[in-house]
Amino acid sequence: STKRFMQLSIFSPLPRAGGRSWNTACPDSVRLMCSLKRRAMSESEIILKTTAPRLPRTALHRDRLSRSWAENRDRTAISVVAPKGFGKTTLMLQWRRSWLEQGAFVAWLTADTLDEPARFTRALLYAVRGATGRSSFDVLAARYAGQADREIEALTALLSEVASLGIETVIILDDTERLPEATLQQSLAYLILNAPPNLHVLIGSRVPLALPTHEMIAKGSLSTVDVDDLRLTLDESTAILEARFGRCRSSVGHLTR
């Protein structure tokens, strides 16, 4: 069932250089160029950002969370919100595998504090291109490369291309609490509010994001997985200990009491 999606403000810190913020690390005459250079993204960086981490071999398969995926996989957006250490990324990797097994295209993007709207859009295009193998996303990336203030136009073109695929497509965004506020309020909000029926967005964050999701909640197109869902049950904790230490169930159960 859809849960209440909390609204909180997020302010990402500016990147630092040599212990100082970037705008004081550069002379006034080159401040803008310094800023742009720091936000530029190399081919190697974008490959790493759009490559999904490896799912640990020891990751516990939890039936109840698999059922949650089956119940919510058709939602436009699914938010996974919990502090560090609750297994958000592991869960998203497991759900990624489930979508792939069902024949969906699945793109991955790990967000960071430098992902201003233009950089974020470029990374999204690259991620979806890698997931689908469609060169049309390369064409879009080239068309809008280096063009300021055209991020929404680029996102509109991306959404149109996804709709034309006619295949279930998933974009998984991890560490979204690190996104700059402008990217949250403009780019990410636009992405989920205008997603075509075949697109689903899985959003991982350590804190609730300040997104305009009230209408989505009312329509049932947004669901949330939170701390209560991710917290290990006694049986799950026992299974992890048994797998790691090889102790019998009765002994582990005694230790967890």
Coordinates of C-alpha atoms in Angstrom, one line a residue:
S1 CA 0.0 0.0 0.0
T2 CA 1.1 3.6 -0.7
K3 CA 2.5 5.3 2.4
R4 CA 2.8 9.0 3.2
F5 CA 5.8 10.5 1.4
M6 CA 7.3 13.1 3.8
Q7 CA 8.3 16.5 2.5
L8 CA 11.6 17.9 3.7
S9 CA 14.0 20.5 2.3
I10 CA 17.4 19.3 1.0
F11 CA 20.4 21.6 0.5
S12 CA 23.4 19.9 -1.0
P13 CA 26.8 21.5 -0.1
L14 CA 28.9 23.0 -2.8
P15 CA 32.0 21.0 -3.9
R16 CA 35.3 22.0 -2.1
A17 CA 38.8 22.5 -3.3
G18 CA 41.7 22.6 -0.9
G19 CA 39.4 23.1 2.0
R20 CA 37.7 26.1 0.5
S21 CA 34.5 26.3 -1.5
W22 CA 35.1 26.4 -5.3
N23 CA 34.1 30.1 -5.6
T24 CA 36.9 31.1 -3.3
A25 CA 39.4 28.6 -4.6
C26 CA 39.5 30.4 -8.0
P27 CA 40.3 34.1 -8.9
D28 CA 37.2 36.1 -9.7
S29 CA 38.2 36.3 -13.4
V30 CA 38.1 32.6 -13.8
R31 CA 35.4 31.7 -11.3
L32 CA 32.8 30.7 -13.8
M33 CA 35.2 28.6 -15.9
C34 CA 36.5 26.9 -12.7
S35 CA 32.9 26.0 -11.8
L36 CA 32.1 24.6 -15.2
K37 CA 35.3 22.6 -15.2
R38 CA 34.5 21.0 -11.8
R39 CA 31.1 20.0 -13.1
A40 CA 32.3 18.6 -16.3
M41 CA 32.0 14.8 -16.5
S42 CA 34.6 12.6 -18.3
E43 CA 33.6 9.5 -20.2
S44 CA 35.2 7.3 -17.5
E45 CA 33.1 9.1 -14.8
I46 CA 29.9 8.7 -16.6
I47 CA 30.5 5.0 -17.2
L48 CA 31.1 4.5 -13.5
K49 CA 28.0 6.5 -12.5
T50 CA 25.8 4.5 -14.8
T51 CA 27.2 1.0 -13.9
A52 CA 25.2 -0.8 -11.3
P53 CA 27.2 -2.1 -8.3
R54 CA 27.7 -5.8 -7.9
L55 CA 25.0 -7.6 -5.9
P56 CA 26.8 -9.3 -2.9
R57 CA 26.7 -13.1 -3.2
T58 CA 25.8 -13.2 0.5
A59 CA 22.8 -10.8 0.1
L60 CA 19.7 -12.3 1.9
H61 CA 16.7 -13.0 -0.3
R62 CA 13.7 -11.7 1.6
D63 CA 10.4 -13.2 0.3
R64 CA 8.3 -10.3 1.8
L65 CA 10.3 -7.7 -0.2
S66 CA 10.0 -9.8 -3.3
R67 CA 6.3 -9.7 -2.8
S68 CA 6.5 -6.0 -2.3
W69 CA 8.2 -5.7 -5.7
A70 CA 5.5 -7.7 -7.3
E71 CA 2.8 -5.5 -5.8
N72 CA 4.4 -2.2 -6.7
R73 CA 6.4 -2.8 -9.9
D74 CA 3.7 -1.1 -12.0
R75 CA 3.9 2.2 -10.1
T76 CA 5.3 5.2 -11.8
A77 CA 7.7 5.8 -8.9
I78 CA 8.9 3.8 -6.0
S79 CA 10.8 5.5 -3.2
V80 CA 13.2 3.6 -1.0
V81 CA 14.0 5.8 2.0
A82 CA 16.2 4.8 5.0
P83 CA 19.5 5.8 6.7
K84 CA 22.8 4.2 5.7
G85 CA 23.1 0.5 6.6
F86 CA 19.5 -0.6 6.0
G87 CA 20.2 -2.3 2.7
K88 CA 18.6 0.2 0.2
T89 CA 21.1 -0.4 -2.5
T90 CA 21.0 -4.2 -2.0
L91 CA 17.2 -4.1 -2.3
M92 CA 17.4 -2.0 -5.5
L93 CA 19.9 -4.4 -7.0
Q94 CA 17.7 -7.4 -6.2
W95 CA 14.7 -5.6 -7.7
R96 CA 16.8 -4.7 -10.7
R97 CA 17.5 -8.3 -11.3
S98 CA 13.8 -9.1 -11.0
W99 CA 12.9 -6.5 -13.7
L100 CA 15.7 -7.8 -16.0
E101 CA 14.3 -11.4 -15.6
Q102 CA 11.0 -10.1 -16.8
G103 CA 12.5 -8.6 -19.9
A104 CA 12.5 -5.0 -18.9
F105 CA 15.2 -2.4 -19.9
V106 CA 16.8 -1.3 -16.6
A107 CA 19.1 1.8 -16.4
W108 CA 21.2 2.6 -13.3
L109 CA 22.5 6.0 -12.2
T110 CA 24.3 6.8 -8.9
A111 CA 23.8 10.5 -8.1
D112 CA 26.2 12.9 -6.6
T113 CA 26.5 16.6 -5.5
L114 CA 27.8 17.7 -8.8
D115 CA 24.7 16.6 -10.7
E116 CA 23.3 19.9 -11.7
P117 CA 20.4 19.6 -14.1
A118 CA 22.5 19.5 -17.3
R119 CA 24.9 17.0 -16.0
F120 CA 22.1 14.9 -14.5
T121 CA 20.2 14.9 -17.9
R122 CA 23.4 13.8 -19.8
A123 CA 23.9 11.0 -17.3
L124 CA 20.3 9.8 -17.7
L125 CA 20.6 9.8 -21.5
Y126 CA 23.8 7.7 -21.2
A127 CA 22.3 5.3 -18.7
V128 CA 19.2 4.7 -20.8
R129 CA 21.3 4.3 -23.9
G130 CA 23.3 1.6 -22.1
A131 CA 20.2 -0.2 -20.9
T132 CA 18.3 -0.2 -24.2
G133 CA 21.1 -0.3 -26.8
R134 CA 19.2 2.3 -28.8
S135 CA 21.4 4.9 -30.6
S136 CA 18.6 7.4 -30.6
F137 CA 19.6 8.4 -27.1
D138 CA 23.2 9.1 -28.4
V139 CA 21.6 11.4 -30.9
L140 CA 19.7 13.3 -28.1
A141 CA 22.9 13.5 -26.0
A142 CA 24.8 15.1 -28.9
R143 CA 21.9 17.4 -29.7
Y144 CA 21.7 18.9 -26.2
A145 CA 25.4 18.7 -25.2
G146 CA 26.7 21.9 -23.8
Q147 CA 23.4 23.8 -24.3
A148 CA 22.4 25.5 -21.1
D149 CA 18.8 25.9 -20.0
R150 CA 17.5 23.2 -22.4
E151 CA 17.5 20.4 -19.8
I152 CA 13.6 20.1 -19.7
E153 CA 13.6 20.0 -23.5
A154 CA 16.1 17.2 -23.4
L155 CA 14.2 15.3 -20.7
T156 CA 11.0 15.6 -22.8
A157 CA 12.8 14.1 -25.7
L158 CA 14.2 11.3 -23.5
L159 CA 10.6 10.5 -22.2
S160 CA 9.3 10.5 -25.8
E161 CA 12.0 8.0 -26.8
V162 CA 11.2 5.8 -23.9
A163 CA 7.5 5.8 -24.7
S164 CA 8.3 4.8 -28.3
L165 CA 10.2 1.8 -27.1
G166 CA 7.0 0.0 -26.2
I167 CA 8.9 -2.0 -23.6
E168 CA 8.8 -1.8 -19.8
T169 CA 11.7 0.5 -18.9
V170 CA 13.1 1.2 -15.4
I171 CA 15.4 4.0 -14.3
I172 CA 17.0 3.3 -10.9
L173 CA 18.5 6.3 -9.1
D174 CA 20.7 5.7 -6.0
D175 CA 22.0 8.3 -3.5
T176 CA 19.5 10.9 -4.6
E177 CA 19.8 12.8 -1.3
R178 CA 23.0 14.1 -2.8
L179 CA 21.4 15.8 -5.7
P180 CA 21.4 19.6 -5.8
E181 CA 18.1 21.2 -5.0
A182 CA 17.6 22.5 -8.5
T183 CA 18.0 19.0 -9.9
L184 CA 15.5 17.6 -7.4
Q185 CA 12.9 20.3 -8.0
Q186 CA 13.3 20.6 -11.7
S187 CA 14.7 17.6 -13.4
L188 CA 13.8 14.7 -11.1
A189 CA 10.3 16.1 -10.4
Y190 CA 9.7 16.6 -14.2
L191 CA 10.9 13.0 -14.9
I192 CA 8.5 11.3 -12.5
L193 CA 5.5 13.6 -13.1
N194 CA 5.7 13.2 -16.9
A195 CA 6.8 9.5 -17.2
P196 CA 5.0 7.5 -19.9
P197 CA 3.1 4.4 -18.8
N198 CA 6.0 2.0 -19.7
L199 CA 8.5 3.9 -17.5
H200 CA 9.1 3.3 -13.8
V201 CA 11.5 5.2 -11.6
L202 CA 13.1 3.6 -8.5
I203 CA 14.5 6.2 -6.2
G204 CA 16.9 5.4 -3.3
S205 CA 17.6 8.1 -0.7
R206 CA 18.8 8.3 2.9
V207 CA 16.2 11.0 3.6
P208 CA 12.7 11.9 2.3
L209 CA 13.0 14.1 -0.8
A210 CA 11.2 17.4 -1.3
L211 CA 9.3 16.4 -4.4
P212 CA 5.8 17.5 -5.5
T213 CA 4.3 14.1 -5.1
H214 CA 0.9 14.8 -3.6
E215 CA -1.0 14.1 -6.8
M216 CA 0.9 10.9 -7.4
I217 CA 0.1 9.7 -4.0
A218 CA -3.6 10.5 -4.5
K219 CA -3.6 8.5 -7.8
G220 CA -1.7 5.6 -6.3
S221 CA 1.2 5.9 -8.7
L222 CA 3.8 6.3 -6.0
S223 CA 4.8 3.8 -3.3
T224 CA 7.4 4.0 -0.5
V225 CA 9.6 1.5 1.1
D226 CA 10.9 2.8 4.4
V227 CA 12.8 1.8 7.5
D228 CA 10.0 -0.4 8.9
D229 CA 10.0 -2.4 5.6
L230 CA 13.8 -2.8 5.5
R231 CA 14.4 -3.6 9.1
L232 CA 15.4 -7.2 9.6
T233 CA 12.9 -9.5 11.3
L234 CA 14.2 -12.1 13.8
D235 CA 14.1 -14.9 11.3
E236 CA 16.0 -12.8 8.7
S237 CA 18.6 -11.9 11.3
T238 CA 18.9 -15.5 12.2
A239 CA 19.3 -16.6 8.6
I240 CA 22.2 -14.0 8.1
L241 CA 24.0 -15.2 11.2
E242 CA 23.6 -18.9 10.3
A243 CA 24.9 -18.2 6.7
R244 CA 27.9 -16.3 8.0
F245 CA 28.9 -18.4 11.1
G246 CA 27.3 -21.8 10.3
R247 CA 25.7 -22.1 13.7
C248 CA 22.5 -24.1 14.2
R249 CA 19.2 -22.3 14.4
S250 CA 18.6 -23.0 18.0
S251 CA 22.0 -21.5 19.1
V252 CA 21.6 -18.4 16.9
G253 CA 18.1 -17.9 18.2
H254 CA 19.4 -18.0 21.7
L255 CA 22.1 -15.4 20.9
T256 CA 19.5 -13.0 19.4
R257 CA 17.2 -13.1 22.3

